[in-house]
GROMACS .gro file of C-alpha atoms in nm:
model
  160
    1TYR     CA    1   8.498  10.658   9.934
    2ILE     CA    2   8.517  10.279   9.901
    3ASP     CA    3   8.851  10.139   9.788
    4CYS     CA    4   8.854   9.772   9.695
    5HIS     CA    5   9.194   9.607   9.741
    6LEU     CA    6   9.189   9.291   9.532
    7MET     CA    7   9.430   9.013   9.614
    8VAL     CA    8   9.313   8.792   9.328
    9THR     CA    9   9.473   8.616   9.034
   10ARG     CA   10   9.275   8.796   8.762
   11PRO     CA   11   9.169   9.142   8.882
   12TYR     CA   12   9.034   9.232   8.538
   13ASP     CA   13   8.745   8.990   8.601
   14TRP     CA   14   8.632   9.217   8.885
   15VAL     CA   15   8.631   9.561   8.722
   16GLU     CA   16   8.271   9.555   8.599
   17PRO     CA   17   8.122   9.384   8.908
   18LEU     CA   18   8.288   9.635   9.139
   19LYS     CA   19   8.188   9.926   8.918
   20LYS     CA   20   7.826   9.806   8.935
   21ALA     CA   21   7.856   9.765   9.312
   22GLY     CA   22   7.961  10.129   9.348
   23ALA     CA   23   8.333  10.102   9.426
   24SER     CA   24   8.520  10.433   9.417
   25GLY     CA   25   8.870  10.286   9.393
   26PHE     CA   26   9.013   9.964   9.253
   27THR     CA   27   9.352   9.860   9.389
   28PHE     CA   28   9.519   9.557   9.230
   29HIS     CA   29   9.846   9.371   9.276
   30LEU     CA   30  10.116   9.428   9.016
   31GLU     CA   31  10.204   9.060   9.059
   32SER     CA   32   9.857   8.947   8.938
   33ASP     CA   33   9.777   8.813   8.592
   34MET     CA   34   9.703   9.099   8.354
   35PRO     CA   35   9.464   9.128   8.060
   36GLU     CA   36   9.588   9.141   7.703
   37GLY     CA   37   9.784   9.465   7.681
   38GLY     CA   38   9.939   9.418   8.025
   39VAL     CA   39   9.944   9.653   8.320
   40THR     CA   40   9.863   9.961   8.112
   41ALA     CA   41   9.549   9.789   7.980
   42MET     CA   42   9.449   9.703   8.337
   43ILE     CA   43   9.494  10.064   8.448
   44ASP     CA   44   9.293  10.189   8.149
   45MET     CA   45   9.015   9.936   8.217
   46VAL     CA   46   8.974  10.060   8.574
   47ARG     CA   47   8.994  10.427   8.478
   48GLU     CA   48   8.737  10.379   8.196
   49ALA     CA   49   8.505  10.217   8.451
   50GLY     CA   50   8.511  10.546   8.643
   51MET     CA   51   8.715  10.429   8.942
   52LYS     CA   52   9.040  10.557   9.087
   53VAL     CA   53   9.334  10.327   9.022
   54GLY     CA   54   9.564  10.185   9.285
   55MET     CA   55   9.849   9.938   9.251
   56VAL     CA   56   9.991   9.714   9.522
   57ILE     CA   57  10.330   9.550   9.552
   58LYS     CA   58  10.419   9.268   9.788
   59PRO     CA   59  10.736   9.270  10.000
   60GLY     CA   60  10.934   9.063   9.749
   61THR     CA   61  10.865   9.297   9.456
   62ALA     CA   62  11.111   9.576   9.379
   63VAL     CA   63  10.952   9.920   9.399
   64GLU     CA   64  11.116  10.014   9.070
   65GLU     CA   65  10.881   9.773   8.892
   66LEU     CA   66  10.593  10.017   8.936
   67PHE     CA   67  10.778  10.339   8.851
   68ALA     CA   68  10.674  10.317   8.485
   69TYR     CA   69  10.306  10.324   8.588
   70ALA     CA   70  10.311  10.568   8.879
   71ASP     CA   71  10.204  10.870   8.676
   72LYS     CA   72   9.888  10.679   8.575
   73LEU     CA   73   9.797  10.583   8.934
   74ASP     CA   74   9.601  10.755   9.207
   75LEU     CA   75   9.748  10.537   9.481
   76VAL     CA   76  10.035  10.299   9.542
   77LEU     CA   77  10.005  10.051   9.826
   78ILE     CA   78  10.319   9.903   9.976
   79MET     CA   79  10.248   9.583  10.166
   80THR     CA   80  10.441   9.584  10.491
   81VAL     CA   81  10.355   9.218  10.558
   82GLU     CA   82  10.310   8.918  10.330
   83PRO     CA   83   9.946   8.930  10.217
   84GLY     CA   84   9.712   8.674  10.358
   85PHE     CA   85   9.608   8.728  10.718
   86SER     CA   86   9.577   8.994  10.984
   87GLY     CA   87   9.801   9.030  11.287
   88GLN     CA   88  10.140   8.995  11.121
   89LYS     CA   89  10.447   9.189  11.232
   90PHE     CA   90  10.531   9.514  11.051
   91MET     CA   91  10.828   9.484  10.814
   92PRO     CA   92  11.035   9.802  10.859
   93ASP     CA   93  11.260   9.697  10.572
   94MET     CA   94  10.977   9.802  10.336
   95MET     CA   95  11.019  10.169  10.433
   96PRO     CA   96  11.294  10.237  10.175
   97LYS     CA   97  11.031  10.155   9.909
   98VAL     CA   98  10.798  10.416  10.055
   99LYS     CA   99  11.080  10.668  10.076
  100ALA     CA  100  11.189  10.604   9.715
  101LEU     CA  101  10.831  10.654   9.593
  102ARG     CA  102  10.785  10.973   9.794
  103GLU     CA  103  11.111  11.118   9.660
  104LYS     CA  104  11.034  11.030   9.297
  105PHE     CA  105  10.658  11.102   9.306
  106PRO     CA  106  10.599  11.369   9.573
  107ASN     CA  107  10.226  11.409   9.500
  108LEU     CA  108  10.134  11.040   9.486
  109ASP     CA  109   9.913  10.889   9.755
  110ILE     CA  110  10.125  10.620   9.920
  111GLN     CA  111   9.949  10.373  10.144
  112VAL     CA  112  10.100  10.109  10.372
  113ASP     CA  113   9.922   9.795  10.487
  114GLY     CA  114  10.033   9.544  10.746
  115GLY     CA  115  10.136   9.563  11.107
  116LEU     CA  116  10.061   9.935  11.138
  117SER     CA  117  10.005  10.048  11.495
  118PRO     CA  118  10.093  10.335  11.726
  119LYS     CA  119  10.434  10.164  11.765
  120THR     CA  120  10.509  10.153  11.390
  121ILE     CA  121  10.323  10.450  11.241
  122ASP     CA  122  10.607  10.700  11.288
  123GLN     CA  123  10.839  10.488  11.070
  124ALA     CA  124  10.579  10.473  10.792
  125ALA     CA  125  10.492  10.843  10.814
  126ALA     CA  126  10.859  10.946  10.822
  127ALA     CA  127  10.923  10.742  10.507
  128GLY     CA  128  10.641  10.925  10.329
  129ALA     CA  129  10.324  10.720  10.370
  130ASN     CA  130  10.016  10.940  10.375
  131ALA     CA  131   9.752  10.667  10.398
  132VAL     CA  132   9.735  10.373  10.637
  133VAL     CA  133   9.548  10.044  10.654
  134ALA     CA  134   9.519   9.914  11.008
  135ALA     CA  135   9.312   9.629  11.147
  136SER     CA  136   9.460   9.447  11.445
  137ALA     CA  137   9.583   9.766  11.613
  138ILE     CA  138   9.232   9.911  11.600
  139PHE     CA  139   9.012   9.609  11.656
  140GLY     CA  140   9.242   9.469  11.923
  141SER     CA  141   9.226   9.787  12.129
  142ASN     CA  142   8.981   9.893  12.396
  143ASP     CA  143   9.038  10.250  12.278
  144ARG     CA  144   8.973  10.226  11.903
  145LYS     CA  145   8.919  10.598  11.864
  146GLY     CA  146   9.245  10.669  12.043
  147VAL     CA  147   9.437  10.436  11.809
  148ILE     CA  148   9.276  10.588  11.500
  149ASP     CA  149   9.349  10.939  11.626
  150GLU     CA  150   9.713  10.848  11.691
  151LEU     CA  151   9.758  10.689  11.348
  152ARG     CA  152   9.591  10.983  11.174
  153GLY     CA  153   9.787  11.235  11.378
  154ALA     CA  154  10.125  11.082  11.291
  155VAL     CA  155  10.049  11.083  10.918
  156THR     CA  156   9.900  11.434  10.925
  157LYS     CA  157  10.197  11.574  11.119
  158ARG     CA  158  10.447  11.438  10.865
  159ALA     CA  159  10.243  11.558  10.568
  160GLN     CA  160  10.258  11.924  10.677
   0.00000   0.00000   0.00000
């Protein structure tokens, strides 16, 4: 499964190229420019291309802004840092967004991205995240497998 998280101004320009490249999932920022027809048209464009649809919100965006689209999504990604570069500190004040999504949409895949590590994973898992993006914690460790196992274990334990 290859999920492409696009932090671009016009994600609709990338639907066909990523479909042709073999992407399985297409995750775009709610804050991006949308095609004519708005967010619903963007979701439909991705779905019609045969990819799973994910939507991202940045820390400054209220989680309620994506509620209207959640039933059309396969994944919601809550950024737990400001997008842009790796190695930033986890923002625990984003966890109420995860919790609100989990309570309102219990079957939705909820991913968190930014500052996730063995020190922060329990907060994310407890809030309801069931998918994790981690870079610095893994690549900065001498025990990459151990970090991955710990992250996976925390999410799996909470999901049961």
